[in-house]
Short mmCIF file of C-alpha atoms in Angstrom, two decimals:
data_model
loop_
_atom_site.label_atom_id
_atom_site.label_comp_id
_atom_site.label_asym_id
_atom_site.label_seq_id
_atom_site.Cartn_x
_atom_site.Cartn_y
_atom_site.Cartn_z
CA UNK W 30 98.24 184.61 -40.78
CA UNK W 31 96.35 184.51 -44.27
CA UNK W 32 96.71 186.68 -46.66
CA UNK W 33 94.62 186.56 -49.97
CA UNK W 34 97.08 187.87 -53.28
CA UNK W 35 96.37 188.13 -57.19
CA UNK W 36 98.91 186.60 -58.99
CA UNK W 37 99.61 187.38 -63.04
CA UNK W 38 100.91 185.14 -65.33
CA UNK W 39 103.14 186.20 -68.18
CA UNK W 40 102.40 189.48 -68.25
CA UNK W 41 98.43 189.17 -68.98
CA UNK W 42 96.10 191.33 -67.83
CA UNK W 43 93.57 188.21 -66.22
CA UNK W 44 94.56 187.99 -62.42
CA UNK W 45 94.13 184.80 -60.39
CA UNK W 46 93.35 184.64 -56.68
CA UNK W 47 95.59 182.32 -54.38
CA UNK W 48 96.05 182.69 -50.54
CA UNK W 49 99.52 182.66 -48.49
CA UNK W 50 99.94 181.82 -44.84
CA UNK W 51 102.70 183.08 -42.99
CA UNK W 52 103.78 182.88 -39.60
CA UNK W 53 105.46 186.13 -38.47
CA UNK W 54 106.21 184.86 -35.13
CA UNK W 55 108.67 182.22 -36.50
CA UNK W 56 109.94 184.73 -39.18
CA UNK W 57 107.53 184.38 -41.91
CA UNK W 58 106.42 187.72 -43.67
CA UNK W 59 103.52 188.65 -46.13
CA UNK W 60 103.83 189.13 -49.65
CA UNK W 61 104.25 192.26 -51.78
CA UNK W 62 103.77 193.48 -55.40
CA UNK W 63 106.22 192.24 -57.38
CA UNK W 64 107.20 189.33 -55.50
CA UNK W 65 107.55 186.05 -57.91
CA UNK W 66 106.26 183.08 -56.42
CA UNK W 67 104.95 179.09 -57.40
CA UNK W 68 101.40 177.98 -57.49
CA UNK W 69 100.02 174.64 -57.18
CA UNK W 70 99.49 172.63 -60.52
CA UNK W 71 95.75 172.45 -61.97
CA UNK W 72 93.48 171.76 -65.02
CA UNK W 73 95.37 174.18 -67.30
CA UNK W 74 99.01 174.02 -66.03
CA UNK W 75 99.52 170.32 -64.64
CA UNK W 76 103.01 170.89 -63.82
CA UNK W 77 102.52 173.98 -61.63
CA UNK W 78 103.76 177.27 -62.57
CA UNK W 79 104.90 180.43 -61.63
CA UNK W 80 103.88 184.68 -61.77
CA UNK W 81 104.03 187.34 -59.71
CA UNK W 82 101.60 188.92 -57.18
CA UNK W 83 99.92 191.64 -58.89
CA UNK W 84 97.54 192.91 -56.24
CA UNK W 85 97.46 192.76 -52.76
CA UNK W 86 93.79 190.88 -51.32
CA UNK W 87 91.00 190.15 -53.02
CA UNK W 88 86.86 189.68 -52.82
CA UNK W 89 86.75 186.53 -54.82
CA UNK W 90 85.06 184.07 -52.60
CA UNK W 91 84.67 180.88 -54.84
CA UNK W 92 85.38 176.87 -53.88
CA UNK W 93 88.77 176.35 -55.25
CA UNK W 94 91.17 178.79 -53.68
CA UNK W 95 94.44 177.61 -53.35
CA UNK W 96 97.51 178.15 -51.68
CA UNK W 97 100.76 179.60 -52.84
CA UNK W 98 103.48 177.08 -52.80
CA UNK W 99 106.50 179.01 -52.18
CA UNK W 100 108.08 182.32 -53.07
CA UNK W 101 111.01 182.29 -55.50
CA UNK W 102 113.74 183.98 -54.10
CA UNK W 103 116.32 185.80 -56.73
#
């Protein structure tokens, strides 16, 4: 399954749209609010980083959505 999250990024107010797949069948499960999780790199943050989902889908619709790398487990 897809699901489309807004992730923040130390603790601004601008949210970015990513998407997660999951697999619940094999034991995945969907995202929440508050989860912490790693995005890809890009143009600003060439490394990668990391934030937290924010919000829970999303109506942006644009080109470059990307997918959530993994979710950082405490």
């Amino acid at each position: 399954m897809i699901q489309l999250i807004q992730v923040r990024f130390l603790d601004t107010e601008r949210l970015y749209t990513y998407f997660w797949t999951f697999y619940p069948d094999d034991g995945g499960t969907p995202l929440k609010i508050g989860d912490r999780v790693e995005v890809p790199p890009n143009w600003f943050n060439p490394e990668g980083s990391s934030g937290t989902v924010a919000a829970l889908g999303s109506d942006y619709d644009g080109p470059n959505l990307q997918q959530i790398v993994r979710v950082i487990h405490p």
